[in-house]
mmCIF file of C-alpha atoms in Angstrom:
data_model
loop_
_atom_site.group_PDB
_atom_site.id
_atom_site.type_symbol
_atom_site.label_atom_id
_atom_site.label_comp_id
_atom_site.label_asym_id
_atom_site.label_seq_id
_atom_site.Cartn_x
_atom_site.Cartn_y
_atom_site.Cartn_z
ATOM 1 C CA UNK A 21 -136.528 -126.143 210.256
ATOM 2 C CA UNK A 22 -135.662 -122.834 211.854
ATOM 3 C CA UNK A 23 -132.032 -121.774 211.633
ATOM 4 C CA UNK A 24 -130.445 -119.483 214.192
ATOM 5 C CA UNK A 25 -127.745 -116.955 213.399
ATOM 6 C CA UNK A 26 -125.812 -115.208 216.164
ATOM 7 C CA UNK A 27 -123.208 -112.520 215.419
ATOM 8 C CA UNK A 28 -124.058 -109.758 212.934
ATOM 9 C CA UNK A 29 -120.699 -108.107 212.431
ATOM 10 C CA UNK A 30 -118.830 -107.215 209.228
ATOM 11 C CA UNK A 31 -119.171 -110.784 207.951
ATOM 12 C CA UNK A 32 -122.147 -112.056 209.898
ATOM 13 C CA UNK A 33 -124.705 -109.518 208.808
ATOM 14 C CA UNK A 34 -124.331 -110.014 205.024
ATOM 15 C CA UNK A 35 -124.234 -113.767 205.566
ATOM 16 C CA UNK A 36 -127.471 -113.674 207.550
ATOM 17 C CA UNK A 37 -129.049 -111.362 204.979
ATOM 18 C CA UNK A 38 -128.309 -113.849 202.211
ATOM 19 C CA UNK A 39 -129.900 -116.648 204.206
ATOM 20 C CA UNK A 40 -132.990 -114.532 204.817
ATOM 21 C CA UNK A 41 -133.176 -113.539 201.138
ATOM 22 C CA UNK A 42 -133.008 -117.220 200.173
ATOM 23 C CA UNK A 43 -136.089 -117.927 202.283
ATOM 24 C CA UNK A 44 -134.350 -119.651 205.179
ATOM 25 C CA UNK A 45 -136.609 -119.454 208.274
ATOM 26 C CA UNK A 46 -134.117 -117.397 210.251
ATOM 27 C CA UNK A 47 -133.915 -116.339 213.891
ATOM 28 C CA UNK A 48 -131.125 -113.861 214.626
ATOM 29 C CA UNK A 49 -129.570 -112.201 217.633
ATOM 30 C CA UNK A 50 -126.739 -109.766 218.142
ATOM 31 C CA UNK A 51 -125.370 -108.224 221.305
ATOM 32 C CA UNK A 52 -125.776 -104.784 219.687
ATOM 33 C CA UNK A 53 -129.513 -104.839 218.828
ATOM 34 C CA UNK A 54 -129.486 -102.164 216.115
ATOM 35 C CA UNK A 55 -127.362 -104.387 213.878
ATOM 36 C CA UNK A 56 -130.342 -106.728 213.586
ATOM 37 C CA UNK A 57 -132.637 -104.095 212.031
ATOM 38 C CA UNK A 58 -131.831 -105.000 208.382
ATOM 39 C CA UNK A 59 -132.540 -108.637 209.174
ATOM 40 C CA UNK A 60 -135.930 -107.792 210.619
ATOM 41 C CA UNK A 61 -136.681 -105.871 207.419
ATOM 42 C CA UNK A 62 -135.599 -108.937 205.407
ATOM 43 C CA UNK A 63 -138.124 -111.113 207.226
ATOM 44 C CA UNK A 64 -135.983 -112.719 209.927
ATOM 45 C CA UNK A 65 -137.239 -113.045 213.461
ATOM 46 C CA UNK A 66 -135.080 -111.006 215.841
ATOM 47 C CA UNK A 67 -134.723 -112.797 219.160
ATOM 48 C CA UNK A 68 -134.620 -111.031 222.498
ATOM 49 C CA UNK A 69 -131.558 -113.010 223.590
ATOM 50 C CA UNK A 70 -129.414 -116.003 222.741
ATOM 51 C CA UNK A 71 -131.650 -118.332 224.763
ATOM 52 C CA UNK A 72 -134.567 -117.565 222.458
ATOM 53 C CA UNK A 73 -132.490 -118.459 219.404
ATOM 54 C CA UNK A 74 -131.622 -121.871 220.833
ATOM 55 C CA UNK A 75 -135.191 -122.455 222.009
ATOM 56 C CA UNK A 76 -136.602 -121.846 218.519
ATOM 57 C CA UNK A 77 -133.944 -123.444 216.319
ATOM 58 C CA UNK A 78 -132.568 -126.876 215.510
ATOM 59 C CA UNK A 79 -129.361 -125.490 213.992
ATOM 60 C CA UNK A 80 -127.555 -122.385 215.251
ATOM 61 C CA UNK A 81 -124.801 -120.697 213.239
ATOM 62 C CA UNK A 82 -122.280 -118.707 215.259
ATOM 63 C CA UNK A 83 -120.249 -115.969 213.546
ATOM 64 C CA UNK A 84 -118.595 -114.468 216.589
ATOM 65 C CA UNK A 85 -115.438 -112.460 217.107
ATOM 66 C CA UNK A 86 -113.461 -114.702 219.419
ATOM 67 C CA UNK A 87 -113.433 -117.636 221.796
ATOM 68 C CA UNK A 88 -114.728 -115.612 224.755
ATOM 69 C CA UNK A 89 -117.765 -114.529 222.751
ATOM 70 C CA UNK A 90 -118.529 -118.126 221.712
ATOM 71 C CA UNK A 91 -118.229 -119.339 225.300
ATOM 72 C CA UNK A 92 -120.510 -116.553 226.542
ATOM 73 C CA UNK A 93 -123.203 -117.228 223.952
ATOM 74 C CA UNK A 94 -123.174 -120.978 224.598
ATOM 75 C CA UNK A 95 -122.948 -120.639 228.366
ATOM 76 C CA UNK A 96 -119.919 -122.874 228.281
ATOM 77 C CA UNK A 97 -118.738 -123.909 231.709
ATOM 78 C CA UNK A 98 -122.238 -123.476 233.171
ATOM 79 C CA UNK A 99 -125.463 -125.465 233.278
ATOM 80 C CA UNK A 100 -126.792 -123.230 230.516
ATOM 81 C CA UNK A 101 -124.683 -125.085 227.941
ATOM 82 C CA UNK A 102 -126.771 -128.253 228.075
ATOM 83 C CA UNK A 103 -130.031 -126.305 228.099
ATOM 84 C CA UNK A 104 -128.991 -124.481 224.938
ATOM 85 C CA UNK A 105 -127.292 -127.151 222.843
ATOM 86 C CA UNK A 106 -128.939 -130.468 223.746
ATOM 87 C CA UNK A 107 -130.650 -131.851 220.643
ATOM 88 C CA UNK A 108 -129.312 -129.034 218.464
ATOM 89 C CA UNK A 109 -126.449 -128.568 216.036
ATOM 90 C CA UNK A 110 -123.950 -125.810 216.809
ATOM 91 C CA UNK A 111 -122.117 -124.513 213.724
ATOM 92 C CA UNK A 112 -118.960 -122.607 214.628
ATOM 93 C CA UNK A 113 -118.195 -120.330 211.653
ATOM 94 C CA UNK A 114 -115.712 -117.937 213.230
ATOM 95 C CA UNK A 115 -111.948 -118.292 213.279
ATOM 96 C CA UNK A 116 -110.486 -119.557 216.535
ATOM 97 C CA UNK A 117 -107.586 -121.783 217.469
ATOM 98 C CA UNK A 118 -107.952 -125.399 216.342
ATOM 99 C CA UNK A 119 -107.324 -126.570 219.902
ATOM 100 C CA UNK A 120 -110.159 -124.442 221.223
ATOM 101 C CA UNK A 121 -112.554 -125.819 218.611
ATOM 102 C CA UNK A 122 -111.609 -129.405 219.375
ATOM 103 C CA UNK A 123 -112.294 -128.842 223.082
ATOM 104 C CA UNK A 124 -115.556 -127.057 222.283
ATOM 105 C CA UNK A 125 -116.740 -129.999 220.204
ATOM 106 C CA UNK A 126 -116.073 -132.305 223.145
ATOM 107 C CA UNK A 127 -118.146 -130.101 225.460
ATOM 108 C CA UNK A 128 -121.032 -129.659 223.010
ATOM 109 C CA UNK A 129 -121.291 -133.379 222.322
ATOM 110 C CA UNK A 130 -121.077 -134.197 226.029
ATOM 111 C CA UNK A 131 -124.005 -131.789 226.571
ATOM 112 C CA UNK A 132 -126.111 -133.677 224.013
ATOM 113 C CA UNK A 133 -125.515 -131.474 220.984
ATOM 114 C CA UNK A 134 -123.896 -131.902 217.590
ATOM 115 C CA UNK A 135 -121.006 -129.773 216.418
ATOM 116 C CA UNK A 136 -119.736 -128.611 213.037
ATOM 117 C CA UNK A 137 -116.792 -126.367 212.289
ATOM 118 C CA UNK A 138 -117.547 -124.213 209.253
ATOM 119 C CA UNK A 139 -115.062 -121.355 208.880
ATOM 120 C CA UNK A 140 -115.260 -119.469 205.601
ATOM 121 C CA UNK A 141 -112.688 -118.008 203.251
ATOM 122 C CA UNK A 142 -113.585 -114.561 201.934
ATOM 123 C CA UNK A 143 -114.209 -111.045 203.184
ATOM 124 C CA UNK A 144 -117.216 -108.703 203.295
ATOM 125 C CA UNK A 145 -117.762 -108.394 199.523
ATOM 126 C CA UNK A 146 -117.782 -112.162 198.842
ATOM 127 C CA UNK A 147 -120.100 -112.511 201.836
ATOM 128 C CA UNK A 148 -122.492 -109.995 200.283
ATOM 129 C CA UNK A 149 -122.334 -111.801 196.937
ATOM 130 C CA UNK A 150 -122.669 -115.350 198.266
ATOM 131 C CA UNK A 151 -119.186 -116.213 197.018
ATOM 132 C CA UNK A 152 -117.610 -117.502 200.218
ATOM 133 C CA UNK A 153 -115.798 -120.825 200.408
ATOM 134 C CA UNK A 154 -116.715 -122.920 203.447
ATOM 135 C CA UNK A 155 -114.634 -125.628 205.058
ATOM 136 C CA UNK A 156 -116.595 -128.073 207.205
ATOM 137 C CA UNK A 157 -115.418 -130.543 209.808
ATOM 138 C CA UNK A 158 -117.095 -132.725 212.380
ATOM 139 C CA UNK A 159 -119.113 -135.904 212.579
ATOM 140 C CA UNK A 160 -120.050 -136.912 209.025
ATOM 141 C CA UNK A 161 -123.812 -136.907 209.568
ATOM 142 C CA UNK A 162 -123.799 -133.457 211.135
ATOM 143 C CA UNK A 163 -121.655 -132.079 208.313
ATOM 144 C CA UNK A 164 -123.972 -133.579 205.695
ATOM 145 C CA UNK A 165 -127.000 -131.990 207.373
ATOM 146 C CA UNK A 166 -125.419 -128.535 207.638
ATOM 147 C CA UNK A 167 -123.823 -128.369 204.190
ATOM 148 C CA UNK A 168 -127.013 -127.567 202.195
ATOM 149 C CA UNK A 169 -127.871 -124.712 204.586
ATOM 150 C CA UNK A 170 -124.725 -122.886 203.501
ATOM 151 C CA UNK A 171 -125.607 -122.890 199.794
ATOM 152 C CA UNK A 172 -126.873 -119.263 199.772
ATOM 153 C CA UNK A 173 -123.575 -118.132 201.300
ATOM 154 C CA UNK A 174 -121.000 -120.113 199.379
ATOM 155 C CA UNK A 175 -119.899 -120.873 195.876
ATOM 156 C CA UNK A 176 -118.224 -124.030 197.190
ATOM 157 C CA UNK A 177 -118.080 -126.089 200.361
ATOM 158 C CA UNK A 178 -115.452 -128.651 201.308
ATOM 159 C CA UNK A 179 -115.623 -131.452 203.861
ATOM 160 C CA UNK A 180 -112.356 -131.537 205.816
ATOM 161 C CA UNK A 181 -112.798 -134.617 207.989
ATOM 162 C CA UNK A 182 -113.083 -134.479 211.778
ATOM 163 C CA UNK A 183 -112.623 -131.260 213.746
ATOM 164 C CA UNK A 184 -110.386 -129.306 213.836
ATOM 165 C CA UNK A 185 -109.600 -130.109 210.193
ATOM 166 C CA UNK A 186 -111.645 -127.182 208.861
ATOM 167 C CA UNK A 187 -109.914 -124.610 211.044
ATOM 168 C CA UNK A 188 -106.491 -125.978 210.175
ATOM 169 C CA UNK A 189 -107.472 -125.692 206.514
ATOM 170 C CA UNK A 190 -108.692 -122.113 207.072
ATOM 171 C CA UNK A 191 -105.428 -121.144 208.769
ATOM 172 C CA UNK A 192 -103.450 -122.664 205.895
ATOM 173 C CA UNK A 193 -105.468 -120.648 203.386
ATOM 174 C CA UNK A 194 -105.115 -117.505 205.469
ATOM 175 C CA UNK A 195 -101.348 -117.875 205.644
ATOM 176 C CA UNK A 196 -101.288 -117.586 201.865
ATOM 177 C CA UNK A 197 -103.780 -114.709 201.876
ATOM 178 C CA UNK A 198 -101.847 -112.671 204.448
ATOM 179 C CA UNK A 199 -98.508 -113.069 202.709
ATOM 180 C CA UNK A 200 -100.106 -112.472 199.293
ATOM 181 C CA UNK A 201 -101.773 -109.181 200.239
ATOM 182 C CA UNK A 202 -98.713 -107.979 202.136
ATOM 183 C CA UNK A 203 -96.532 -108.766 199.110
ATOM 184 C CA UNK A 204 -98.920 -106.918 196.794
ATOM 185 C CA UNK A 205 -98.906 -103.930 199.129
ATOM 186 C CA UNK A 206 -95.105 -103.833 199.360
ATOM 187 C CA UNK A 207 -94.817 -104.081 195.561
ATOM 188 C CA UNK A 208 -97.292 -101.209 195.186
ATOM 189 C CA UNK A 209 -95.270 -99.124 197.656
ATOM 190 C CA UNK A 210 -92.045 -99.906 195.787
ATOM 191 C CA UNK A 211 -93.516 -98.925 192.414
ATOM 192 C CA UNK A 212 -95.042 -95.730 193.771
ATOM 193 C CA UNK A 213 -91.862 -94.598 195.504
ATOM 194 C CA UNK A 214 -89.854 -95.335 192.357
ATOM 195 C CA UNK A 215 -91.993 -92.745 190.597
ATOM 196 C CA UNK A 216 -94.009 -95.166 188.496
ATOM 197 C CA UNK A 217 -97.603 -94.450 187.547
ATOM 198 C CA UNK A 218 -99.656 -96.366 190.109
ATOM 199 C CA UNK A 219 -102.468 -97.161 187.702
ATOM 200 C CA UNK A 220 -100.028 -98.375 185.052
ATOM 201 C CA UNK A 221 -98.285 -100.658 187.553
ATOM 202 C CA UNK A 222 -101.594 -102.217 188.540
ATOM 203 C CA UNK A 223 -102.624 -102.577 184.877
ATOM 204 C CA UNK A 224 -99.387 -104.441 184.151
ATOM 205 C CA UNK A 225 -100.001 -106.654 187.165
ATOM 206 C CA UNK A 226 -103.554 -107.358 186.011
ATOM 207 C CA UNK A 227 -102.315 -108.377 182.547
ATOM 208 C CA UNK A 228 -99.795 -110.861 183.873
ATOM 209 C CA UNK A 229 -99.871 -114.278 185.529
ATOM 210 C CA UNK A 230 -99.916 -112.870 189.079
ATOM 211 C CA UNK A 231 -103.402 -111.398 188.691
ATOM 212 C CA UNK A 232 -105.972 -113.018 190.949
ATOM 213 C CA UNK A 233 -109.306 -112.438 192.586
ATOM 214 C CA UNK A 234 -107.437 -111.040 195.579
ATOM 215 C CA UNK A 235 -105.347 -108.614 193.537
ATOM 216 C CA UNK A 236 -108.442 -107.450 191.647
ATOM 217 C CA UNK A 237 -110.180 -106.718 194.943
ATOM 218 C CA UNK A 238 -107.247 -105.062 196.695
ATOM 219 C CA UNK A 239 -105.511 -103.201 193.848
ATOM 220 C CA UNK A 240 -108.213 -100.515 193.496
ATOM 221 C CA UNK A 241 -108.117 -99.955 197.245
ATOM 222 C CA UNK A 242 -104.368 -99.394 197.147
ATOM 223 C CA UNK A 243 -104.636 -97.104 194.119
ATOM 224 C CA UNK A 244 -107.261 -94.920 195.792
ATOM 225 C CA UNK A 245 -105.889 -95.274 199.343
ATOM 226 C CA UNK A 246 -109.288 -96.672 200.212
ATOM 227 C CA UNK A 247 -108.934 -98.264 203.615
ATOM 228 C CA UNK A 248 -112.662 -98.930 204.161
ATOM 229 C CA UNK A 249 -112.880 -102.321 205.758
ATOM 230 C CA UNK A 250 -113.397 -105.560 203.890
ATOM 231 C CA UNK A 251 -111.163 -107.592 206.200
ATOM 232 C CA UNK A 252 -109.911 -105.520 209.128
ATOM 233 C CA UNK A 253 -106.204 -105.282 209.942
ATOM 234 C CA UNK A 254 -106.982 -106.209 213.554
ATOM 235 C CA UNK A 255 -108.716 -109.407 212.413
ATOM 236 C CA UNK A 256 -105.772 -110.204 210.140
ATOM 237 C CA UNK A 257 -103.426 -109.789 213.098
ATOM 238 C CA UNK A 258 -105.622 -112.165 215.112
ATOM 239 C CA UNK A 259 -105.478 -114.726 212.297
ATOM 240 C CA UNK A 260 -101.731 -114.226 212.006
ATOM 241 C CA UNK A 261 -101.328 -115.004 215.696
ATOM 242 C CA UNK A 262 -103.478 -118.126 215.435
ATOM 243 C CA UNK A 263 -101.423 -119.411 212.506
ATOM 244 C CA UNK A 264 -98.169 -118.620 214.297
ATOM 245 C CA UNK A 265 -99.337 -120.464 217.421
ATOM 246 C CA UNK A 266 -100.326 -123.499 215.361
ATOM 247 C CA UNK A 267 -96.986 -123.404 213.562
ATOM 248 C CA UNK A 268 -95.047 -123.197 216.810
ATOM 249 C CA UNK A 269 -97.124 -126.011 218.287
ATOM 250 C CA UNK A 270 -96.174 -128.221 215.349
ATOM 251 C CA UNK A 271 -92.538 -126.976 215.358
ATOM 252 C CA UNK A 272 -92.922 -125.481 211.887
ATOM 253 C CA UNK A 273 -90.968 -122.558 210.474
ATOM 254 C CA UNK A 274 -93.102 -119.662 209.181
ATOM 255 C CA UNK A 275 -90.620 -116.957 208.084
ATOM 256 C CA UNK A 276 -92.905 -115.000 205.738
ATOM 257 C CA UNK A 277 -95.753 -115.107 208.213
ATOM 258 C CA UNK A 278 -93.455 -113.775 210.944
ATOM 259 C CA UNK A 279 -92.587 -110.698 208.859
ATOM 260 C CA UNK A 280 -96.277 -110.088 208.162
ATOM 261 C CA UNK A 281 -97.016 -110.523 211.862
ATOM 262 C CA UNK A 282 -94.634 -107.691 212.718
ATOM 263 C CA UNK A 283 -96.082 -105.417 210.022
ATOM 264 C CA UNK A 284 -99.682 -105.953 211.108
ATOM 265 C CA UNK A 285 -98.710 -105.403 214.735
ATOM 266 C CA UNK A 286 -97.231 -102.063 213.674
ATOM 267 C CA UNK A 287 -100.366 -101.222 211.658
ATOM 268 C CA UNK A 288 -102.609 -101.872 214.641
ATOM 269 C CA UNK A 289 -100.259 -100.053 217.037
ATOM 270 C CA UNK A 290 -100.472 -96.984 214.783
ATOM 271 C CA UNK A 291 -104.248 -96.964 215.271
ATOM 272 C CA UNK A 292 -105.349 -98.513 211.971
ATOM 273 C CA UNK A 293 -106.704 -101.842 213.234
ATOM 274 C CA UNK A 294 -110.224 -100.973 212.096
ATOM 275 C CA UNK A 295 -109.128 -100.315 208.522
ATOM 276 C CA UNK A 296 -108.850 -102.843 205.718
ATOM 277 C CA UNK A 297 -105.850 -105.147 205.646
ATOM 278 C CA UNK A 298 -104.279 -103.071 202.844
ATOM 279 C CA UNK A 299 -103.654 -100.511 205.593
ATOM 280 C CA UNK A 300 -100.492 -102.542 206.179
ATOM 281 C CA UNK A 301 -99.258 -100.015 203.600
ATOM 282 C CA UNK A 302 -99.131 -97.515 206.459
ATOM 283 C CA UNK A 303 -96.655 -99.665 208.395
ATOM 284 C CA UNK A 304 -94.493 -100.103 205.299
ATOM 285 C CA UNK A 305 -94.583 -96.356 204.675
ATOM 286 C CA UNK A 306 -93.612 -95.703 208.274
ATOM 287 C CA UNK A 307 -90.619 -98.002 207.917
ATOM 288 C CA UNK A 308 -89.585 -96.175 204.768
ATOM 289 C CA UNK A 309 -89.899 -92.829 206.539
ATOM 290 C CA UNK A 310 -87.694 -94.084 209.355
ATOM 291 C CA UNK A 311 -85.088 -95.702 207.127
ATOM 292 C CA UNK A 312 -81.577 -94.197 207.326
#
């Protein structure tokens, strides 16, 4: 069975490379063709366009930036949708609003296709190492068929019931991630501005009960002011907005998320949206500089 993979960005490319390395018969396409070069070298077939991916594959994984990109690739709202998805399984791995995904499932199934939500938890490094965590939702048979395909990418997969259960789970996880990293960054800023040795502070943190996989990944970046992207601040802001919208729709309070939302908006407004999420440090520093 050939598997299609569309979207070779920060996350998509290492994910596709792991599939190719595992021997998955892979057909890839990306709007920017040069991003597909490493996949060609890894043995994947590089398609000329999205239509070729759907023509050759029974299952197509989409790791795309936003809802507009998904709609464009699928030809949603046009006759192209049925031509592309009929008889195939569409696996939506990006992060979009739960409402959008639920409506997309309806359209894909009406066009004769099957649909699985499969957002992942993890950033670029876990993607490179095959240590992502996938959440899957959709019709049980489709989920069962897709789950083994994700083994090269994930250390664990979880079935989350019907769509949009997986995206709601992803947003819940991301709420914790966003507040966790922002809290770590603010604590680092506090310690540094109090004159403490930055390395010593992070060593004490590592020795205590607050240490985690996230702190071990982000602490060295804070210490070295390394803002090279693992999870971009702009993407975090997008996730923050999606969580906030879901919270408002359910009439839920999200006070910590709202503070993080403001800080990431400031980070992006300052021109740092393409940097790693620890660049929220820049917004905190700017607030300190402007404090009376």
